[in-house]
Tab-separated table of C-alpha atoms and ligand atoms in Angstrom:
chain	number	residue	atom	x	y	z
X	209	MET	CA	-0.448	-29.004	3.812
X	210	PRO	CA	-3.262	-29.035	1.185
X	211	ALA	CA	-2.824	-26.625	-1.746
X	212	LEU	CA	-4.628	-23.320	-1.450
X	213	ALA	CA	-7.886	-23.137	-3.447
X	214	THR	CA	-7.285	-20.758	-6.352
X	215	VAL	CA	-9.742	-19.126	-8.739
X	216	ARG	CA	-8.895	-17.028	-11.776
X	217	ARG	CA	-12.345	-15.897	-12.899
X	218	VAL	CA	-14.425	-13.142	-11.325
X	219	ALA	CA	-17.529	-15.365	-11.581
X	220	ASP	CA	-15.846	-18.093	-9.506
X	221	LEU	CA	-14.681	-15.582	-6.880
X	222	ARG	CA	-18.211	-14.191	-6.629
X	223	ALA	CA	-19.784	-17.645	-6.379
X	224	GLN	CA	-17.480	-18.680	-3.522
X	225	VAL	CA	-17.886	-15.435	-1.548
X	226	HIS	CA	-21.653	-15.563	-2.110
X	227	ALA	CA	-21.780	-19.141	-0.779
X	228	TRP	CA	-19.811	-18.159	2.334
X	229	ARG	CA	-21.977	-15.156	3.013
X	230	GLU	CA	-25.165	-17.208	2.480
X	231	ALA	CA	-23.825	-19.608	5.103
X	232	GLY	CA	-23.418	-16.681	7.525
X	233	ASP	CA	-19.631	-16.302	7.255
X	234	THR	CA	-17.982	-12.886	7.075
X	235	VAL	CA	-15.310	-12.394	4.417
X	236	ALA	CA	-12.206	-10.177	4.316
X	237	LEU	CA	-10.161	-9.407	1.217
X	238	VAL	CA	-6.429	-8.660	1.162
X	239	PRO	CA	-5.431	-7.208	-2.234
X	240	THR	CA	-1.781	-7.792	-3.184
X	241	MET	CA	0.542	-7.834	-6.157
X	242	GLY	CA	2.275	-10.944	-4.831
X	243	ALA	CA	6.005	-11.167	-3.937
X	244	LEU	CA	4.643	-11.626	-0.433
X	245	HIS	CA	6.645	-10.802	2.660
X	246	GLU	CA	5.959	-10.615	6.376
X	247	GLY	CA	4.137	-7.278	5.892
X	248	HIS	CA	1.548	-8.937	3.623
X	249	LEU	CA	1.262	-11.929	5.954
X	250	SER	CA	0.549	-9.581	8.867
X	251	LEU	CA	-2.363	-8.181	6.801
X	252	VAL	CA	-3.654	-11.721	6.242
X	253	ARG	CA	-3.500	-12.366	10.001
X	254	LEU	CA	-5.369	-9.115	10.621
X	255	ALA	CA	-7.985	-10.159	8.042
X	256	ARG	CA	-8.378	-13.497	9.831
X	257	ARG	CA	-9.124	-11.684	13.077
X	258	GLU	CA	-11.728	-9.520	11.312
X	259	ALA	CA	-13.587	-12.179	9.339
X	260	ARG	CA	-14.302	-15.901	9.230
X	261	ARG	CA	-13.019	-16.266	5.646
X	262	VAL	CA	-10.009	-14.629	4.012
X	263	VAL	CA	-9.512	-14.079	0.298
X	264	VAL	CA	-6.170	-12.786	-1.021
X	265	SER	CA	-5.965	-11.356	-4.519
X	266	LEU	CA	-2.730	-11.572	-6.479
X	267	PHE	CA	-2.581	-9.373	-9.533
X	268	VAL	CA	0.380	-7.327	-10.768
X	269	ASN	CA	-1.736	-4.498	-12.064
X	270	PRO	CA	-0.205	-3.108	-15.272
X	271	THR	CA	-2.173	0.152	-15.186
X	272	GLN	CA	-0.502	1.410	-12.006
X	273	PHE	CA	3.014	1.198	-13.497
X	274	GLY	CA	4.290	4.094	-15.591
X	275	ALA	CA	6.408	3.824	-18.728
X	276	GLY	CA	9.957	2.911	-17.698
X	277	GLU	CA	8.842	1.561	-14.296
X	278	ASP	CA	9.401	-2.012	-13.121
X	279	PHE	CA	6.236	-3.786	-14.362
X	280	SER	CA	8.167	-6.472	-16.275
X	281	ALA	CA	10.820	-6.862	-13.583
X	282	TYR	CA	8.338	-6.917	-10.672
X	283	PRO	CA	9.059	-10.143	-8.712
X	284	ARG	CA	6.497	-12.891	-9.460
X	285	ASP	CA	6.292	-16.328	-7.828
X	286	GLU	CA	2.717	-17.518	-7.442
X	287	ALA	CA	3.677	-20.991	-6.152
X	288	ARG	CA	5.727	-19.482	-3.293
X	289	ASP	CA	3.025	-16.899	-2.486
X	290	SER	CA	0.341	-19.576	-2.519
X	291	ALA	CA	2.304	-21.797	-0.093
X	292	LEU	CA	2.863	-18.854	2.287
X	293	LEU	CA	-0.847	-18.000	2.212
X	294	ALA	CA	-1.867	-21.614	2.831
X	295	GLY	CA	0.398	-21.538	5.902
X	296	GLU	CA	-1.503	-18.492	7.199
X	297	GLY	CA	-4.896	-20.180	6.844
X	298	CYS	CA	-6.019	-18.089	3.870
X	299	ASP	CA	-9.178	-19.622	2.367
X	300	LEU	CA	-8.971	-18.562	-1.274
X	301	LEU	CA	-6.495	-17.054	-3.710
X	302	PHE	CA	-7.927	-14.929	-6.524
X	303	ALA	CA	-5.270	-14.715	-9.247
X	304	PRO	CA	-6.888	-13.328	-12.391
X	305	SER	CA	-5.204	-12.794	-15.747
X	306	ALA	CA	-4.811	-9.304	-17.226
X	307	GLU	CA	-7.545	-10.202	-19.760
X	308	GLU	CA	-9.936	-11.156	-16.955
X	309	MET	CA	-9.378	-7.808	-15.229
X	310	TYR	CA	-9.191	-5.686	-18.385
X	311	PRO	CA	-11.214	-7.373	-21.124
X	312	PRO	CA	-10.968	-5.990	-24.666
X	313	GLY	CA	-12.705	-2.608	-24.870
X	314	PHE	CA	-12.148	-1.796	-21.178
X	315	ALA	CA	-12.598	1.982	-20.970
X	316	THR	CA	-13.368	3.044	-17.401
X	317	THR	CA	-11.018	4.817	-14.996
X	318	VAL	CA	-11.569	5.741	-11.358
X	319	ALA	CA	-9.665	8.881	-10.399
X	320	VAL	CA	-9.582	10.479	-6.949
X	321	SER	CA	-8.926	14.130	-7.622
X	322	GLY	CA	-6.720	16.139	-5.242
X	323	LEU	CA	-5.493	13.268	-3.084
X	324	GLY	CA	-4.513	11.241	-6.140
X	325	GLU	CA	-2.509	14.026	-7.764
X	326	GLU	CA	-0.086	15.008	-5.002
X	327	LEU	CA	3.045	13.403	-3.521
X	328	GLU	CA	3.191	9.943	-5.174
X	329	GLY	CA	0.596	11.154	-7.684
X	330	ALA	CA	2.911	13.986	-8.769
X	331	PHE	CA	5.981	11.726	-9.080
X	332	ARG	CA	4.108	8.850	-10.735
X	333	PRO	CA	1.483	10.371	-13.055
X	334	GLY	CA	-1.360	7.925	-13.681
X	335	HIS	CA	-0.286	5.626	-10.836
X	336	PHE	CA	-3.206	6.332	-8.556
X	337	ALA	CA	-5.777	6.150	-11.356
X	338	GLY	CA	-4.445	2.633	-11.970
X	339	VAL	CA	-4.618	1.787	-8.250
X	340	ALA	CA	-8.068	3.336	-7.747
X	341	THR	CA	-9.484	1.545	-10.784
X	342	VAL	CA	-8.156	-1.903	-9.914
X	343	VAL	CA	-9.029	-1.600	-6.204
X	344	THR	CA	-12.581	-0.468	-7.028
X	345	LYS	CA	-12.908	-3.488	-9.310
X	346	LEU	CA	-11.495	-5.871	-6.679
X	347	LEU	CA	-13.799	-4.511	-3.960
X	348	ILE	CA	-16.851	-4.879	-6.215
X	349	GLN	CA	-15.766	-8.288	-7.529
X	350	ALA	CA	-15.148	-9.755	-4.072
X	351	GLY	CA	-18.137	-8.257	-2.281
X	352	ALA	CA	-16.294	-8.802	0.993
X	353	ASN	CA	-17.332	-7.329	4.344
X	354	ALA	CA	-13.866	-5.861	4.873
X	355	ALA	CA	-10.642	-5.251	2.965
X	356	VAL	CA	-7.205	-4.761	4.525
X	357	PHE	CA	-4.505	-2.398	3.191
X	358	GLY	CA	-1.081	-1.655	4.695
X	359	GLU	CA	-0.143	1.730	6.122
X	360	LYS	CA	3.213	1.394	4.362
X	361	ASP	CA	1.482	2.869	1.275
X	362	TYR	CA	-0.181	5.502	3.402
X	363	GLN	CA	-1.360	7.770	0.588
X	364	GLN	CA	-2.790	4.738	-1.224
X	365	LEU	CA	-4.672	3.752	1.954
X	366	GLN	CA	-6.224	7.225	2.308
X	367	LEU	CA	-7.112	7.270	-1.391
X	368	ILE	CA	-8.870	3.897	-1.072
X	369	ARG	CA	-10.783	5.077	2.001
X	370	ARG	CA	-11.863	8.139	0.033
X	371	LEU	CA	-13.037	6.199	-3.021
X	372	ALA	CA	-14.881	3.625	-0.885
X	373	ARG	CA	-16.756	6.461	0.845
X	374	ASP	CA	-17.381	8.427	-2.344
X	375	LEU	CA	-18.664	5.409	-4.283
X	376	ASP	CA	-20.687	3.974	-1.350
X	377	LEU	CA	-18.799	0.694	-1.547
X	378	PRO	CA	-20.123	-1.465	1.299
X	379	THR	CA	-16.715	-2.841	2.309
X	380	GLN	CA	-15.022	-1.657	5.488
X	381	ILE	CA	-11.443	-0.521	4.806
X	382	ILE	CA	-9.085	-1.691	7.558
X	383	PRO	CA	-5.517	-0.358	7.910
X	384	GLY	CA	-2.632	-2.670	8.817
X	385	PRO	CA	0.478	-1.305	10.582
X	386	ILE	CA	3.860	-1.139	8.830
X	387	VAL	CA	6.124	-4.129	9.463
X	388	ARG	CA	9.839	-3.303	9.721
X	389	GLU	CA	13.144	-5.128	9.665
X	390	GLY	CA	15.089	-5.049	12.962
X	391	ASP	CA	17.017	-1.993	11.701
X	392	GLY	CA	13.824	-0.045	10.905
X	393	LEU	CA	13.593	-0.556	7.146
X	394	ALA	CA	9.918	-0.920	6.183
X	395	LEU	CA	9.265	-4.242	4.425
X	396	SER	CA	8.593	-3.875	0.710
X	397	SER	CA	8.610	-6.260	-2.236
X	398	ARG	CA	10.995	-3.813	-3.919
X	399	ASN	CA	13.669	-4.127	-1.175
X	400	VAL	CA	15.044	-7.070	-3.204
X	401	TYR	CA	16.333	-4.508	-5.725
X	402	LEU	CA	18.778	-3.034	-3.158
X	403	ASP	CA	22.439	-4.012	-3.457
X	404	PRO	CA	24.416	-4.517	-0.180
X	405	ASP	CA	25.626	-0.879	-0.052
X	406	GLN	CA	22.142	0.470	-0.693
X	407	ARG	CA	20.695	-1.930	1.880
X	408	ARG	CA	23.096	-0.473	4.492
X	409	ILE	CA	21.880	3.066	3.745
X	410	ALA	CA	18.164	2.232	3.504
X	411	PRO	CA	17.279	2.137	7.265
X	412	ALA	CA	18.314	5.807	7.538
X	413	LEU	CA	14.956	6.679	5.968
X	414	HIS	CA	13.070	5.496	9.043
X	415	ALA	CA	15.671	6.918	11.437
X	416	VAL	CA	15.417	10.366	9.820
X	417	LEU	CA	11.617	10.277	10.025
X	418	VAL	CA	11.768	9.282	13.694
X	419	SER	CA	13.999	12.236	14.539
X	420	ALA	CA	11.902	14.665	12.439
X	421	ALA	CA	8.748	13.396	14.160
X	422	SER	CA	10.249	13.980	17.620
X	423	ALA	CA	11.358	17.498	16.674
X	424	LEU	CA	7.857	18.275	15.353
X	425	ALA	CA	6.256	16.888	18.501
X	426	LEU	CA	8.504	19.211	20.528
X	427	GLY	CA	7.268	22.227	18.568
X	428	ALA	CA	9.829	22.655	15.768
X	429	ALA	CA	8.607	24.358	12.590
X	430	VAL	CA	7.299	22.073	9.837
X	431	SER	CA	9.266	23.730	7.013
X	432	GLU	CA	12.558	23.532	8.955
X	433	CYS	CA	12.031	19.900	9.941
X	434	GLU	CA	11.214	18.931	6.359
X	435	ALA	CA	14.326	20.708	5.033
X	436	GLN	CA	16.562	19.180	7.727
X	437	ALA	CA	15.181	15.708	7.023
X	438	ARG	CA	15.849	16.065	3.274
X	439	GLU	CA	19.415	17.156	4.029
X	440	ALA	CA	19.910	14.301	6.525
X	441	LEU	CA	18.784	11.781	3.893
X	442	ARG	CA	21.238	13.116	1.324
X	443	THR	CA	24.025	13.037	3.933
X	444	ALA	CA	23.083	9.433	4.797
X	445	GLY	CA	23.802	8.480	1.174
X	446	PHE	CA	20.453	8.581	-0.633
X	447	ASP	CA	20.884	9.541	-4.282
X	448	ALA	CA	17.785	11.754	-4.338
X	449	VAL	CA	14.929	12.766	-2.086
X	450	ASP	CA	11.566	13.026	-3.845
X	451	TYR	CA	9.812	14.484	-0.815
X	452	VAL	CA	9.619	14.653	2.941
X	453	GLU	CA	6.356	16.280	3.964
X	454	ALA	CA	4.208	16.543	7.062
X	455	ARG	CA	0.553	16.398	6.014
X	456	ARG	CA	-2.848	16.192	7.704
X	457	PRO	CA	-3.305	12.463	8.434
X	458	ASP	CA	-6.700	11.737	6.843
X	459	ASP	CA	-6.916	13.881	3.690
X	460	LEU	CA	-3.173	14.658	3.389
X	461	HIS	CA	-3.849	18.366	3.113
X	462	ARG	CA	-0.821	20.619	3.411
X	463	LEU	CA	0.029	22.105	6.803
X	464	GLY	CA	1.375	25.569	7.580
X	465	PRO	CA	5.178	26.094	7.752
X	466	GLY	CA	5.228	26.762	11.511
X	467	PRO	CA	4.852	24.406	14.486
X	468	LEU	CA	2.085	21.783	14.327
X	469	SER	CA	-1.244	22.587	15.918
X	470	GLU	CA	-2.676	19.117	15.226
X	471	PRO	CA	-1.338	15.575	14.716
X	472	ALA	CA	0.250	14.942	11.326
X	473	ARG	CA	1.671	12.201	9.136
X	474	LEU	CA	5.218	12.472	7.846
X	475	LEU	CA	5.562	10.970	4.376
X	476	ALA	CA	8.854	10.484	2.571
X	477	VAL	CA	10.308	8.967	-0.557
X	478	ALA	CA	14.044	8.739	-1.144
X	479	ARG	CA	15.914	7.014	-3.935
X	480	LEU	CA	18.791	4.553	-3.923
X	481	GLY	CA	19.754	4.097	-7.551
X	482	ARG	CA	16.527	3.332	-9.416
X	483	THR	CA	14.729	2.126	-6.275
X	484	ARG	CA	12.300	4.499	-4.604
X	485	LEU	CA	11.878	3.747	-0.899
X	486	LEU	CA	8.626	4.918	0.707
X	487	ASP	CA	8.034	5.365	4.398
X	488	ASN	CA	5.775	7.307	6.725
X	489	LEU	CA	5.229	7.942	10.411
X	490	ALA	CA	2.517	9.329	12.681
X	491	VAL	CA	3.457	12.601	14.405
X	492	SER	CA	1.802	13.887	17.552
X	493	ALA	CA	1.014	17.559	17.982
X	494	PRO	CA	3.185	19.456	20.488
X	495	ARG	CA	1.681	19.669	23.957
X	496	ALA	CA	0.099	23.077	24.514
K	864	PAF	O1	-0.439	-2.107	-2.605
K	864	PAF	C1	-0.499	-2.908	-3.575
K	864	PAF	O2	0.090	-3.995	-3.556
K	864	PAF	C2	-1.285	-2.513	-4.809
K	864	PAF	O3	-1.202	-1.152	-5.060
K	864	PAF	C3	-2.758	-2.967	-4.747
K	864	PAF	C4	-3.508	-2.296	-3.596
K	864	PAF	C5	-2.827	-4.491	-4.564
K	864	PAF	C6	-3.467	-2.599	-6.047
K	864	PAF	O4	-2.865	-3.191	-7.148
């Protein structure tokens, strides 16, 4: 299989996308930090259905990692990622250096207030400013018709939709469904950090969300379901539960403590050792 065409400069990315669009081709971008797994590849396949040309970006963005987080340890293997992408029919890999993305004197930050400060934003201060800034740059750099983001990082997806609307970015944001292991564990590049005992406990996160979602859909009170889910996660062996919350699906506004009167999204983060596992699930409103 021929090697995947790779560019490292914004100017080269722009020139290629411009040439495709001049020729009448549509272009979809899939932003990633590499360490690709089946979840990423499903986004590439979705992008291929949406557009004639697919660009994948690979950039481990330093500004979205906090002090003491896993920036240095984050798994990196460009050759492997590139081969996987070539196998999926990706047309171009954009793999810039940190200097290309953040040249000396870089001083601009994109922050989405409200949405960017809660849940993950509260546990990882500065994280979403890093995400919003790099994603805004990638969307402007690529000038694609569409960009695909996974629902696994549900709050990130809603934040990106918000910033694209607020900043009039002309790229359609397309969500890709979560891909799970057979036992329910959502695929994540960070699952490689789990030791065998932790890996046995990890699927309980999805199982607990599934049972909380069914209770909510049957009319159970939000506050009770959230508390029961937190307790169930601790009993299952998680070392800590950062949050389990039912929120409004689009803007992630808080809901009242009683039974749902509208559909919701359950979002949870639980820890196994130093690894934070994220998951989320759609919840239907109880039938009237
Ligand atoms: O979801 C990710 O992998 C990253 O947050 C993203 C969107 C590529 C920005 O660095």
